[in-house]
Coordinates of N, CA and C in Angstrom, one line a residue:
M1 N -41.6 39.8 21.8 CA -40.6 40.6 20.8 C -39.4 41.1 21.1
N2 N -38.3 40.8 20.5 CA -37.0 41.2 20.6 C -37.0 42.2 19.9
S3 N -35.6 42.8 20.3 CA -34.9 44.4 20.2 C -35.4 44.4 18.6
K4 N -34.6 43.4 17.5 CA -34.4 43.4 15.8 C -36.1 43.5 15.9
E5 N -37.0 42.6 16.3 CA -38.1 43.5 15.4 C -39.1 44.7 16.3
I6 N -38.8 45.0 17.4 CA -39.4 46.2 17.7 C -38.6 47.8 16.7
I7 N -36.6 47.2 16.4 CA -36.7 48.3 15.9 C -37.2 48.0 14.2
I8 N -37.4 46.8 13.7 CA -38.3 47.1 12.3 C -39.8 47.1 12.2
Y9 N -40.6 46.8 13.3 CA -41.8 46.9 13.2 C -42.3 48.1 13.9
L10 N -41.6 48.6 14.4 CA -42.1 49.9 15.7 C -41.4 51.3 15.0
I11 N -39.9 51.3 15.4 CA -39.4 52.4 15.4 C -38.6 52.8 13.8
I12 N -38.7 52.0 13.1 CA -38.7 52.6 11.3 C -39.7 53.1 10.9
P13 N -41.4 52.6 11.2 CA -42.3 53.1 10.8 C -42.5 54.3 11.4
L14 N -42.4 54.4 12.9 CA -42.6 55.6 13.7 C -41.6 56.7 13.0
I15 N -40.3 56.5 12.9 CA -39.5 57.4 12.4 C -40.0 58.2 10.7
G16 N -40.3 57.1 9.8 CA -41.4 57.8 8.9 C -42.4 58.3 9.2
I17 N -43.4 58.0 10.1 CA -44.7 58.9 10.0 C -43.8 60.4 11.0
I18 N -43.2 60.2 11.6 CA -42.9 61.3 11.9 C -41.9 62.5 10.9
F19 N -41.2 62.0 9.8 CA -40.9 62.8 8.9 C -42.0 63.4 7.6
Y20 N -43.0 62.4 7.7 CA -43.8 62.6 6.7 C -44.7 63.5 7.4
I21 N -44.9 63.9 8.9 CA -45.9 64.8 9.9 C -45.1 66.1 9.2
L22 N -43.4 66.3 9.5 CA -42.9 67.3 9.5 C -43.0 67.7 7.6
L23 N -43.1 66.9 6.9 CA -43.3 67.5 5.3 C -44.7 67.7 5.1
A24 N -45.6 67.3 5.4 CA -46.9 67.4 5.8 C -47.1 69.4 6.1
K25 N -46.7 69.5 7.7 CA -46.3 70.7 8.0 C -45.8 71.7 7.1
K26 N -45.1 71.4 6.1 CA -44.0 72.3 5.4 C -45.0 72.3 4.2
I27 N -45.4 71.4 3.8 CA -46.5 71.6 2.8 C -48.0 71.9 2.9
K28 N -48.6 72.5 4.1 CA -49.5 73.4 4.9 C -48.9 74.6 4.9
Q29 N -47.8 75.3 5.2 CA -47.2 76.1 5.1 C -47.1 76.9 3.6
E30 N -46.7 76.3 2.9 CA -46.4 76.4 1.4 C -48.0 77.0 0.9
K31 N -49.1 76.3 1.2 CA -50.1 76.2 1.1 C -50.4 75.5 -0.7
S32 N -49.8 74.7 -0.6 CA -49.5 73.7 -1.7 C -50.5 72.8 -2.1
K33 N -51.3 72.2 -2.9 CA -52.1 71.5 -3.3 C -52.2 70.2 -2.0
S34 N -53.5 69.8 -1.5 CA -53.7 68.9 -0.5 C -53.5 67.7 -1.2
F35 N -54.0 67.2 -2.3 CA -53.4 66.0 -3.3 C -52.2 65.7 -2.8
L36 N -51.0 66.5 -2.6 CA -49.8 66.2 -2.5 C -49.6 65.2 -1.0
L37 N -50.3 65.7 -0.4 CA -50.4 65.2 0.9 C -50.6 63.3 0.8
I38 N -51.2 62.8 0.2 CA -52.1 61.8 -0.4 C -51.0 60.9 -1.0
E39 N -50.4 61.7 -1.8 CA -49.0 61.3 -3.2 C -48.1 61.1 -1.8
F40 N -47.3 61.9 -0.9 CA -46.2 61.3 -0.1 C -46.5 60.4 0.8
L41 N -48.0 60.4 1.1 CA -48.1 59.1 1.9 C -47.8 58.2 1.4
M42 N -48.1 57.6 -0.2 CA -47.9 56.7 -0.9 C -46.5 56.2 -0.7
I43 N -45.7 57.6 -1.3 CA -44.0 57.5 -1.7 C -43.8 56.9 -0.2
F44 N -43.9 57.2 0.9 CA -43.4 57.3 2.2 C -43.5 56.1 2.6
A45 N -45.1 55.4 2.2 CA -45.2 53.9 2.6 C -44.6 53.1 1.9
N46 N -44.3 53.2 0.8 CA -43.7 52.2 -0.7 C -42.4 52.1 -0.4
Y47 N -41.7 53.3 0.2 CA -40.3 53.6 0.4 C -39.9 52.5 2.0
G48 N -40.8 53.4 2.6 CA -40.9 52.3 4.1 C -41.0 50.9 4.1
G49 N -41.7 50.3 3.1 CA -42.1 49.0 3.1 C -40.2 48.6 2.1
L50 N -40.3 49.1 1.2 CA -38.4 48.3 0.9 C -37.6 48.5 1.9
I51 N -37.6 49.5 2.6 CA -36.2 49.5 3.7 C -36.9 48.3 4.6
Q52 N -37.7 48.5 5.2 CA -38.5 47.0 6.3 C -38.4 45.7 5.6
I53 N -38.7 45.4 4.2 CA -38.3 44.0 3.6 C -36.8 43.9 3.7
V54 N -36.1 45.0 3.2 CA -34.6 44.4 3.5 C -34.0 44.1 5.3
F55 N -34.7 44.9 6.1 CA -34.3 44.8 7.1 C -34.8 43.3 7.5
I56 N -36.2 43.3 7.4 CA -36.6 41.9 7.6 C -35.8 40.3 7.0
F57 N -35.7 40.8 5.5 CA -34.9 39.7 4.7 C -33.3 39.6 5.7
F58 N -32.6 40.1 6.4 CA -31.4 40.3 6.6 C -31.1 40.1 8.0
L59 N -32.7 40.2 8.6 CA -32.3 40.3 10.3 C -33.0 39.4 10.8
L60 N -34.3 39.1 10.2 CA -35.1 38.1 10.9 C -35.5 36.9 10.0
Q61 N -36.3 36.0 10.4 CA -36.7 34.8 9.2 C -37.5 35.3 8.5
W62 N -38.0 34.6 7.3 CA -38.8 34.9 6.5 C -40.2 34.7 7.4
S63 N -41.0 35.7 7.0 CA -42.7 35.5 7.5 C -43.6 35.9 6.3
A64 N -45.1 35.8 7.1 CA -46.0 36.1 6.2 C -46.3 37.6 6.2
V65 N -45.4 38.1 7.1 CA -45.5 39.7 6.8 C -44.8 40.3 5.3
F66 N -43.3 39.3 5.4 CA -42.0 39.5 4.5 C -42.7 39.2 3.1
Y67 N -43.4 38.4 3.5 CA -44.0 37.8 1.8 C -45.1 39.0 1.3
L68 N -46.2 39.4 2.3 CA -47.1 40.5 2.0 C -46.1 42.0 1.8
F69 N -45.5 42.1 2.0 CA -44.3 43.3 1.9 C -44.1 43.5 0.1
Y70 N -43.1 42.1 0.5 CA -42.2 42.0 -0.9 C -43.7 42.1 -2.5
F71 N -45.1 41.4 -2.1 CA -45.8 41.3 -3.4 C -46.2 42.9 -3.4
Y72 N -47.0 43.2 -2.3 CA -47.5 44.5 -2.4 C -46.4 45.4 -3.1
L73 N -45.3 45.4 -2.7 CA -43.8 45.8 -3.3 C -43.7 46.1 -4.7
A74 N -43.9 44.5 -5.2 CA -43.5 44.1 -6.6 C -44.7 44.2 -7.6
L75 N -45.8 44.4 -6.9 CA -47.1 44.2 -7.8 C -47.8 45.2 -7.5
I76 N -48.1 45.9 -6.8 CA -49.1 47.3 -6.3 C -48.6 48.5 -6.4
A77 N -47.3 48.4 -5.8 CA -46.7 50.1 -5.3 C -46.1 50.0 -6.9
P78 N -45.9 49.5 -8.1 CA -45.2 49.9 -9.0 C -46.4 50.8 -9.8
I79 N -47.6 50.6 -9.5 CA -49.0 51.2 -10.2 C -49.1 52.4 -9.9
I80 N -48.8 52.4 -8.3 CA -49.2 53.7 -7.5 C -48.3 54.6 -7.8
M81 N -46.8 54.0 -8.0 CA -45.8 55.1 -8.3 C -45.9 55.6 -9.5
G82 N -46.0 54.9 -10.5 CA -46.3 55.3 -11.9 C -47.5 56.4 -12.0
F83 N -48.5 55.9 -11.2 CA -49.8 57.0 -11.5 C -49.3 58.3 -11.1
I84 N -48.6 57.9 -9.8 CA -48.1 59.3 -9.1 C -47.1 60.0 -10.2
A85 N -46.0 59.5 -10.6 CA -45.3 60.1 -11.7 C -45.9 60.6 -12.8
Y86 N -46.9 59.8 -13.2 CA -47.3 60.4 -14.4 C -48.2 61.7 -14.4
R87 N -48.8 61.5 -13.5 CA -49.5 63.3 -12.5 C -48.8 64.2 -12.6
R88 N -47.3 63.9 -12.0 CA -46.7 65.1 -11.7 C -45.7 65.3 -12.8
R89 N -45.8 64.3 -13.8 CA -44.9 65.0 -14.9 C -44.7 65.9 -15.5
N90 N -45.7 67.2 -15.6 CA -45.9 68.4 -16.2 C -45.6 69.6 -15.3
Y91 N -45.5 68.9 -14.0 CA -45.1 69.8 -13.0 C -44.0 70.1 -12.3
K92 N -42.9 70.5 -13.5 CA -41.7 70.7 -13.2 C -40.9 72.2 -12.8
T93 N -41.8 72.7 -12.8 CA -41.5 74.3 -12.5 C -41.5 74.6 -11.3
P94 N -41.1 75.9 -10.8 CA -41.0 76.1 -9.2 C -41.4 75.4 -7.9
P95 N -42.6 74.7 -8.2 CA -43.0 74.3 -6.8 C -42.5 73.0 -6.9
I96 N -41.7 73.2 -5.4 CA -40.7 72.2 -5.3 C -40.9 70.5 -4.6
F97 N -42.3 70.8 -4.5 CA -43.0 69.3 -3.7 C -43.2 68.7 -4.7
D98 N -43.9 69.3 -5.8 CA -44.0 69.0 -7.0 C -42.9 67.9 -7.9
Q99 N -41.7 68.7 -7.8 CA -40.8 68.1 -8.5 C -40.3 66.8 -7.2
W100 N -40.1 66.8 -6.2 CA -39.9 65.6 -5.1 C -40.7 64.5 -5.5
A101 N -42.2 65.1 -5.6 CA -42.8 63.9 -5.9 C -42.6 63.2 -7.1
Y102 N -42.3 64.2 -8.1 CA -42.0 63.3 -9.2 C -41.1 62.6 -9.7
M103 N -40.0 62.9 -8.9 CA -38.8 62.4 -8.5 C -38.4 61.2 -7.8
C104 N -39.1 61.2 -6.3 CA -39.4 60.0 -5.8 C -40.1 59.1 -6.3
A105 N -41.2 59.1 -7.0 CA -42.1 58.3 -7.4 C -41.3 57.7 -8.5
G106 N -40.6 58.6 -9.8 CA -40.0 58.1 -10.6 C -38.6 57.3 -10.1
L107 N -38.1 57.2 -9.3 CA -36.9 56.5 -8.9 C -37.2 55.4 -7.8
Y108 N -38.4 54.9 -7.8 CA -38.9 53.6 -7.1 C -38.4 52.8 -8.3
F109 N -38.6 53.1 -9.4 CA -38.3 52.2 -10.7 C -37.2 51.8 -11.0
V110 N -36.1 52.3 -10.0 CA -34.9 52.0 -10.2 C -34.1 51.3 -8.5
F111 N -35.0 52.1 -7.6 CA -34.6 51.3 -6.7 C -35.2 50.4 -6.3
A112 N -36.4 49.9 -6.1 CA -37.3 48.7 -6.5 C -36.3 47.1 -6.7
P113 N -36.1 47.2 -8.5 CA -35.3 46.5 -8.7 C -34.2 46.2 -8.5
I114 N -33.3 47.0 -8.2 CA -32.5 46.6 -7.4 C -32.0 46.3 -6.3
I115 N -33.3 46.5 -5.3 CA -33.5 45.6 -4.4 C -34.0 44.6 -4.3
F116 N -35.0 44.1 -5.1 CA -35.3 42.9 -5.3 C -34.6 41.9 -6.2
A117 N -33.6 42.4 -6.7 CA -32.2 41.7 -7.3 C -31.7 41.0 -6.3
V118 N -31.2 42.2 -5.3 CA -30.0 41.8 -4.4 C -30.7 40.7 -3.6
L119 N -32.3 40.9 -3.1 CA -32.7 40.1 -2.1 C -32.6 39.0 -2.9
Y120 N -32.7 38.4 -4.6 CA -33.0 37.1 -4.8 C -31.9 36.3 -5.1
F121 N -30.6 37.2 -4.9 CA -29.3 36.6 -5.0 C -28.6 36.3 -4.0
A122 N -28.8 36.9 -3.0 CA -28.6 37.0 -1.5 C -28.7 35.4 -1.1

């Protein structure tokens, strides 16, 4: 493994896991619903996958991992993010974590097509 692969395959997911653990602690302190933890895990995984395919595309050669990430993020992740956004659409009142989950899931439908278009035309 060279340094680019270490950064893409190890460091970036590790940073995402650290941020997720910090967020999970904050959610537990606020005594929010535990189902939010699963939703935020899926949100973190989907956005982390987007970040990884951008780095793989520009820094490494295309590989089976790139195609697996790409097809997952293009075909399965929108269903998951749409489900999360649909579940959180009525939770726009003060619980801040519900609002974050709704906005993050909804914004996936803005960021993902932009990233896919950039990768297609680059």
